[in-house]
mmCIF file of C-alpha atoms and ligand atoms in Angstrom:
data_model
loop_
_atom_site.group_PDB
_atom_site.id
_atom_site.type_symbol
_atom_site.label_atom_id
_atom_site.label_comp_id
_atom_site.label_asym_id
_atom_site.label_seq_id
_atom_site.Cartn_x
_atom_site.Cartn_y
_atom_site.Cartn_z
ATOM 1 C CA MET A 1 -5.006 17.309 6.844
ATOM 2 C CA SER A 2 -2.564 16.913 4.665
ATOM 3 C CA GLN A 3 -3.506 17.650 1.491
ATOM 4 C CA GLY A 4 -3.271 14.565 0.127
ATOM 5 C CA VAL A 5 -5.960 13.151 1.901
ATOM 6 C CA MET A 6 -9.287 14.184 -0.060
ATOM 7 C CA SER A 7 -11.627 11.811 1.931
ATOM 8 C CA VAL A 8 -11.526 8.881 3.852
ATOM 9 C CA GLY A 9 -14.155 5.743 5.033
ATOM 10 C CA GLU A 10 -16.410 3.900 2.554
ATOM 11 C CA ASP A 11 -14.769 3.339 -1.099
ATOM 12 C CA ALA A 12 -11.399 5.470 -0.152
ATOM 13 C CA ARG A 13 -8.397 4.170 -1.245
ATOM 14 C CA ILE A 14 -4.586 4.743 -0.601
ATOM 15 C CA PHE A 15 -2.275 5.065 -3.284
ATOM 16 C CA PRO A 16 1.095 6.731 -3.893
ATOM 17 C CA ASP A 17 2.629 9.728 -6.125
ATOM 18 C CA VAL A 18 5.720 8.444 -6.693
ATOM 19 C CA GLU A 19 7.004 11.741 -8.379
ATOM 20 C CA ALA A 20 6.183 12.983 -5.179
ATOM 21 C CA CYS A 21 8.331 10.459 -2.555
ATOM 22 C CA ILE A 22 11.343 11.499 -1.336
ATOM 23 C CA ASP A 23 12.119 7.980 0.529
ATOM 24 C CA CYS A 24 12.543 9.857 3.657
ATOM 25 C CA GLY A 25 10.603 6.517 5.468
ATOM 26 C CA GLY A 26 8.118 9.523 7.135
ATOM 27 C CA CYS A 27 5.746 7.427 6.507
ATOM 28 C CA VAL A 28 6.699 4.028 7.874
ATOM 29 C CA VAL A 29 7.939 5.935 11.582
ATOM 30 C CA ALA A 30 4.566 7.304 11.396
ATOM 31 C CA CYS A 31 2.508 3.993 10.495
ATOM 32 C CA LYS A 32 5.075 2.133 13.396
ATOM 33 C CA ARG A 33 4.332 4.894 16.174
ATOM 34 C CA THR A 34 0.797 4.522 15.773
ATOM 35 C CA TRP A 35 0.328 0.926 15.563
ATOM 36 C CA ASP A 36 3.217 -0.390 17.577
ATOM 37 C CA VAL A 37 4.823 -2.181 14.746
ATOM 38 C CA PRO A 38 6.758 -4.545 15.990
ATOM 39 C CA ARG A 39 10.664 -4.184 15.093
ATOM 40 C CA ASP A 40 11.377 -6.392 12.211
ATOM 41 C CA GLU A 41 8.169 -5.370 10.489
ATOM 42 C CA GLN A 42 7.479 -2.549 8.165
ATOM 43 C CA ARG A 43 3.135 -2.310 6.890
ATOM 44 C CA ILE A 44 4.926 0.166 4.946
ATOM 45 C CA SER A 45 8.287 0.393 2.976
ATOM 46 C CA ILE A 46 9.781 2.127 0.145
ATOM 47 C CA SER A 47 10.992 0.613 -2.765
ATOM 48 C CA THR A 48 13.834 2.257 -4.330
ATOM 49 C CA MET A 49 14.804 1.587 -8.030
ATOM 50 C CA LEU A 50 17.898 2.967 -9.992
ATOM 51 C CA GLU A 51 17.913 3.241 -12.874
ATOM 52 C CA GLY A 52 20.729 3.916 -16.254
ATOM 53 C CA GLU A 53 23.448 5.913 -16.029
ATOM 54 C CA GLU A 54 22.440 8.350 -13.616
ATOM 55 C CA ALA A 55 22.081 5.628 -10.574
ATOM 56 C CA ALA A 56 25.735 4.743 -10.977
ATOM 57 C CA ALA A 57 26.612 8.537 -10.760
ATOM 58 C CA GLY A 58 24.434 8.720 -7.640
ATOM 59 C CA LEU A 59 22.281 11.565 -9.029
ATOM 60 C CA ASN A 60 18.717 11.532 -7.758
ATOM 61 C CA ALA A 61 15.009 11.302 -8.921
ATOM 62 C CA HIS A 62 13.703 12.206 -12.605
ATOM 63 C CA SER A 63 10.152 10.813 -12.575
ATOM 64 C CA ALA A 64 8.210 8.340 -13.774
ATOM 65 C CA LYS A 65 6.710 9.865 -16.971
ATOM 66 C CA ALA A 66 9.800 9.616 -18.143
ATOM 67 C CA LEU A 67 10.382 6.044 -17.096
ATOM 68 C CA ARG A 68 7.143 5.167 -18.962
ATOM 69 C CA GLN A 69 8.542 7.377 -21.993
ATOM 70 C CA GLY A 70 11.955 5.318 -22.104
ATOM 71 C CA GLN A 71 14.340 7.552 -20.480
ATOM 72 C CA ASN A 72 16.444 6.946 -17.835
ATOM 73 C CA PRO A 73 15.075 8.644 -14.687
ATOM 74 C CA GLY A 74 17.875 8.636 -11.408
ATOM 75 C CA GLU A 75 15.710 6.731 -9.066
ATOM 76 C CA THR A 76 12.330 6.478 -8.610
ATOM 77 C CA SER A 77 10.987 5.556 -5.045
ATOM 78 C CA VAL A 78 6.817 3.777 -4.023
ATOM 79 C CA PRO A 79 5.549 3.592 -0.953
ATOM 80 C CA MET A 80 4.752 -0.086 -1.276
ATOM 81 C CA GLN A 81 1.956 -1.727 1.227
ATOM 82 C CA CYS A 82 -1.527 -3.135 1.101
ATOM 83 C CA TYR A 83 -3.316 -0.837 -1.390
ATOM 84 C CA HIS A 84 -6.641 -3.094 -0.575
ATOM 85 C CA CYS A 85 -6.943 -4.309 -3.520
ATOM 86 C CA GLU A 86 -10.750 -4.648 -5.579
ATOM 87 C CA ASN A 87 -9.592 -7.725 -7.120
ATOM 88 C CA ALA A 88 -7.655 -8.823 -4.065
ATOM 89 C CA PRO A 89 -4.677 -11.973 -5.415
ATOM 90 C CA CYS A 90 -4.118 -12.489 -1.594
ATOM 91 C CA VAL A 91 -7.843 -13.040 -0.742
ATOM 92 C CA SER A 92 -8.294 -15.119 -3.848
ATOM 93 C CA VAL A 93 -5.574 -17.864 -2.982
ATOM 94 C CA CYS A 94 -6.229 -17.370 0.972
ATOM 95 C CA PRO A 95 -7.116 -21.082 2.028
ATOM 96 C CA THR A 96 -8.908 -20.425 4.861
ATOM 97 C CA ASP A 97 -10.812 -17.551 4.389
ATOM 98 C CA SER A 98 -8.817 -15.357 6.693
ATOM 99 C CA LEU A 99 -8.530 -12.534 4.101
ATOM 100 C CA PHE A 100 -11.664 -10.871 2.978
ATOM 101 C CA LYS A 101 -12.936 -7.690 1.188
ATOM 102 C CA LYS A 102 -15.097 -5.714 3.727
ATOM 103 C CA GLU A 103 -18.048 -3.712 2.150
ATOM 104 C CA ASN A 104 -16.392 -0.561 3.360
ATOM 105 C CA GLY A 105 -13.398 -1.785 0.173
ATOM 106 C CA PHE A 106 -10.901 -2.659 3.155
ATOM 107 C CA VAL A 107 -8.811 -6.146 2.710
ATOM 108 C CA GLU A 108 -9.153 -7.297 6.507
ATOM 109 C CA VAL A 109 -7.027 -10.383 7.835
ATOM 110 C CA ARG A 110 -8.522 -12.544 10.957
ATOM 111 C CA ASP A 111 -5.555 -13.652 13.401
ATOM 112 C CA ASP A 112 -7.643 -16.337 14.296
ATOM 113 C CA LEU A 113 -8.205 -18.062 11.287
ATOM 114 C CA CYS A 114 -4.665 -17.682 9.316
ATOM 115 C CA VAL A 115 -1.953 -20.594 9.451
ATOM 116 C CA GLY A 116 0.699 -18.955 7.989
ATOM 117 C CA CYS A 117 0.871 -20.754 5.000
ATOM 118 C CA GLN A 118 2.221 -17.532 3.233
ATOM 119 C CA TYR A 119 0.633 -17.950 0.191
ATOM 120 C CA CYS A 120 -0.787 -14.288 0.241
ATOM 121 C CA LEU A 121 2.930 -13.484 0.708
ATOM 122 C CA SER A 122 3.412 -15.456 -3.030
ATOM 123 C CA ALA A 123 0.300 -13.993 -4.653
ATOM 124 C CA CYS A 124 0.586 -9.875 -3.910
ATOM 125 C CA PRO A 125 2.087 -8.350 -6.004
ATOM 126 C CA PHE A 126 3.221 -5.191 -3.808
ATOM 127 C CA GLY A 127 4.717 -7.174 -1.340
ATOM 128 C CA ALA A 128 2.361 -6.439 1.337
ATOM 129 C CA PRO A 129 1.625 -9.013 4.221
ATOM 130 C CA GLN A 130 4.225 -9.687 6.746
ATOM 131 C CA PHE A 131 4.962 -12.484 9.072
ATOM 132 C CA PRO A 132 6.465 -10.679 12.491
ATOM 133 C CA ASP A 133 5.120 -13.470 14.991
ATOM 134 C CA ALA A 134 6.762 -16.997 13.841
ATOM 135 C CA ASP A 135 5.689 -18.039 17.262
ATOM 136 C CA GLU A 136 2.066 -16.901 17.949
ATOM 137 C CA GLY A 137 -1.122 -17.711 16.553
ATOM 138 C CA ALA A 138 -2.810 -20.858 15.047
ATOM 139 C CA ALA A 139 0.449 -20.858 12.438
ATOM 140 C CA LYS A 140 2.705 -22.325 15.111
ATOM 141 C CA LEU A 141 0.684 -25.484 14.903
ATOM 142 C CA PHE A 142 2.245 -26.033 11.502
ATOM 143 C CA GLY A 143 5.787 -24.329 11.912
ATOM 144 C CA THR A 144 5.538 -21.470 9.579
ATOM 145 C CA GLY A 145 6.380 -18.273 10.266
ATOM 146 C CA GLY A 146 3.529 -17.134 12.164
ATOM 147 C CA THR A 147 0.026 -15.379 11.250
ATOM 148 C CA MET A 148 0.206 -12.589 8.678
ATOM 149 C CA ASP A 149 0.156 -8.741 9.474
ATOM 150 C CA LYS A 150 -0.370 -5.897 7.440
ATOM 151 C CA CYS A 151 -1.711 -2.346 6.343
ATOM 152 C CA THR A 152 -5.166 -2.072 8.146
ATOM 153 C CA MET A 153 -5.762 1.103 5.913
ATOM 154 C CA CYS A 154 -6.006 3.418 9.608
ATOM 155 C CA GLU A 155 -9.535 2.288 9.696
ATOM 156 C CA GLU A 156 -9.841 2.933 13.655
ATOM 157 C CA ARG A 157 -8.379 6.288 12.545
ATOM 158 C CA GLN A 158 -11.224 6.516 9.417
ATOM 159 C CA ASP A 159 -13.723 5.348 11.849
ATOM 160 C CA VAL A 160 -13.437 9.132 13.361
ATOM 161 C CA GLY A 161 -12.790 11.185 10.497
ATOM 162 C CA LYS A 162 -8.713 10.733 10.327
ATOM 163 C CA GLY A 163 -6.652 9.922 7.428
ATOM 164 C CA PRO A 164 -4.237 6.947 7.580
ATOM 165 C CA ALA A 165 -1.276 7.902 9.691
ATOM 166 C CA CYS A 166 1.278 7.386 7.085
ATOM 167 C CA ALA A 167 -0.538 10.045 4.820
ATOM 168 C CA GLU A 168 -1.397 12.632 7.096
ATOM 169 C CA GLU A 169 2.290 12.475 7.949
ATOM 170 C CA CYS A 170 4.315 12.237 4.691
ATOM 171 C CA ALA A 171 5.758 15.533 4.433
ATOM 172 C CA THR A 172 5.700 15.513 0.724
ATOM 173 C CA ASP A 173 1.576 14.530 0.368
ATOM 174 C CA ALA A 174 3.070 11.616 -1.411
ATOM 175 C CA LEU A 175 0.479 9.372 -0.535
ATOM 176 C CA LEU A 176 -3.177 10.333 -1.561
ATOM 177 C CA VAL A 177 -6.203 8.863 -0.045
ATOM 178 C CA GLY A 178 -9.198 9.340 -1.487
ATOM 179 C CA THR A 179 -11.481 7.588 -4.076
ATOM 180 C CA ALA A 180 -10.160 6.133 -7.410
ATOM 181 C CA GLY A 181 -11.761 8.814 -9.394
ATOM 182 C CA GLN A 182 -10.115 11.760 -6.488
ATOM 183 C CA ILE A 183 -6.615 9.921 -6.543
ATOM 184 C CA ALA A 184 -6.723 9.846 -10.419
ATOM 185 C CA GLU A 185 -7.888 13.582 -11.178
ATOM 186 C CA GLU A 186 -5.047 15.289 -8.266
ATOM 187 C CA LEU A 187 -2.598 12.486 -9.886
ATOM 188 C CA ASP A 188 -3.491 14.532 -13.235
ATOM 189 C CA LYS A 189 -3.384 17.107 -11.675
ATOM 190 C CA ARG A 190 -0.190 17.224 -10.345
ATOM 191 C CA GLY A 191 1.398 15.716 -13.778
ATOM 192 C CA SER A 192 2.048 12.425 -12.173
ATOM 193 C CA ALA A 193 2.173 9.321 -13.483
ATOM 194 C CA SER A 194 0.234 6.095 -11.451
ATOM 195 C CA PHE A 195 3.771 3.962 -11.977
ATOM 196 C CA PHE A 196 2.114 0.789 -12.233
ATOM 197 C CA ASN A 197 1.370 -1.407 -15.390
ATOM 198 C CA SER A 198 -2.337 -1.752 -16.762
ATOM 199 C CA GLU A 199 -2.804 -5.073 -15.104
ATOM 200 C CA ALA A 200 -1.396 -4.071 -11.281
ATOM 201 C CA MET A 201 -3.643 -0.852 -11.587
ATOM 202 C CA GLU A 202 -6.937 -3.442 -12.082
ATOM 203 C CA ILE A 203 -6.098 -5.557 -9.759
ATOM 204 C CA ILE A 204 -6.150 -2.756 -7.433
ATOM 205 C CA PHE A 205 -9.105 -0.350 -8.867
ATOM 206 C CA GLY A 206 -11.245 -2.991 -10.826
ATOM 207 C CA GLU A 207 -12.856 -1.248 -13.455
ATOM 208 C CA ASP A 208 -12.142 1.720 -11.884
ATOM 209 C CA ALA A 209 -8.715 1.880 -13.775
ATOM 210 C CA GLU A 210 -9.535 3.362 -16.297
ATOM 211 C CA ALA A 211 -9.461 6.457 -14.836
ATOM 212 C CA PHE A 212 -6.197 6.520 -14.995
HETATM 213 S S1 SF4 B 1 -3.031 -8.376 -3.056
HETATM 214 FE FE1 SF4 B 1 -1.418 -7.533 -1.746
HETATM 215 S S2 SF4 B 1 -2.350 -5.079 -1.972
HETATM 216 FE FE2 SF4 B 1 -3.746 -6.616 -2.886
HETATM 217 S S3 SF4 B 1 -5.568 -6.250 -0.818
HETATM 218 FE FE3 SF4 B 1 -4.045 -8.282 -1.429
HETATM 219 S S4 SF4 B 1 -2.298 -8.203 0.148
HETATM 220 FE FE4 SF4 B 1 -3.634 -5.963 -0.003
HETATM 221 S S1 SF4 B 2 -2.816 3.070 6.362
HETATM 222 FE FE1 SF4 B 2 -2.298 3.041 8.560
HETATM 223 S S2 SF4 B 2 -1.838 0.934 8.829
HETATM 224 FE FE2 SF4 B 2 -1.770 1.172 6.577
HETATM 225 S S3 SF4 B 2 0.829 1.572 6.002
HETATM 226 FE FE3 SF4 B 2 -0.450 3.788 6.684
HETATM 227 S S4 SF4 B 2 -0.077 3.964 8.790
HETATM 228 FE FE4 SF4 B 2 0.174 1.637 8.364
#
């Protein structure tokens, strides 16, 4: 197992260590290969932000911690995906209940109920909802962008004790999987910041955001 995978199953979350991410795209490939994700879709994508003079000079990353301290890092890369939020805005806005939070904490989408309205895309702060099948399912009745697809947290892999493919194959252990407490402790041990602001952390972890 990757050192980033600390526990799997019920209450496991996935969260990035942006200090460790090197924007190699290994997680994207691992996900696509494992789940045969369509060419035009990515269940995980890397957002790389360039900052200040370092960006213009083409220099690479410093750290999110520096960013929070008001310095100008060259580049910060954030793996963006569904984080299976505790207070998931997508679940709140979905008008057909096709999005729901399971007892194990994972957010799931039911294809047969999704009408492709894309409200979840507007609500999600992390750009997780994908709409790869414009001509599929109930959505085609509405002439919209197709039914929604997103990260499943690799639940089938977790059911047999394996970690999510993206986290297992990350060369720098930048994707952390475990309870909120384990993730917070690991970030602390590495001297990494949590990157997202307090509002986003509350969306993702609910009351457990206090651990960060
Ligand atoms: S808000 Fe976005 S990241 Fe959170 S559960 Fe919904 S789709 Fe996933
Ligand atoms: S947890 Fe699984 S489905 Fe989600 S982004 Fe990673 S590899 Fe893809």
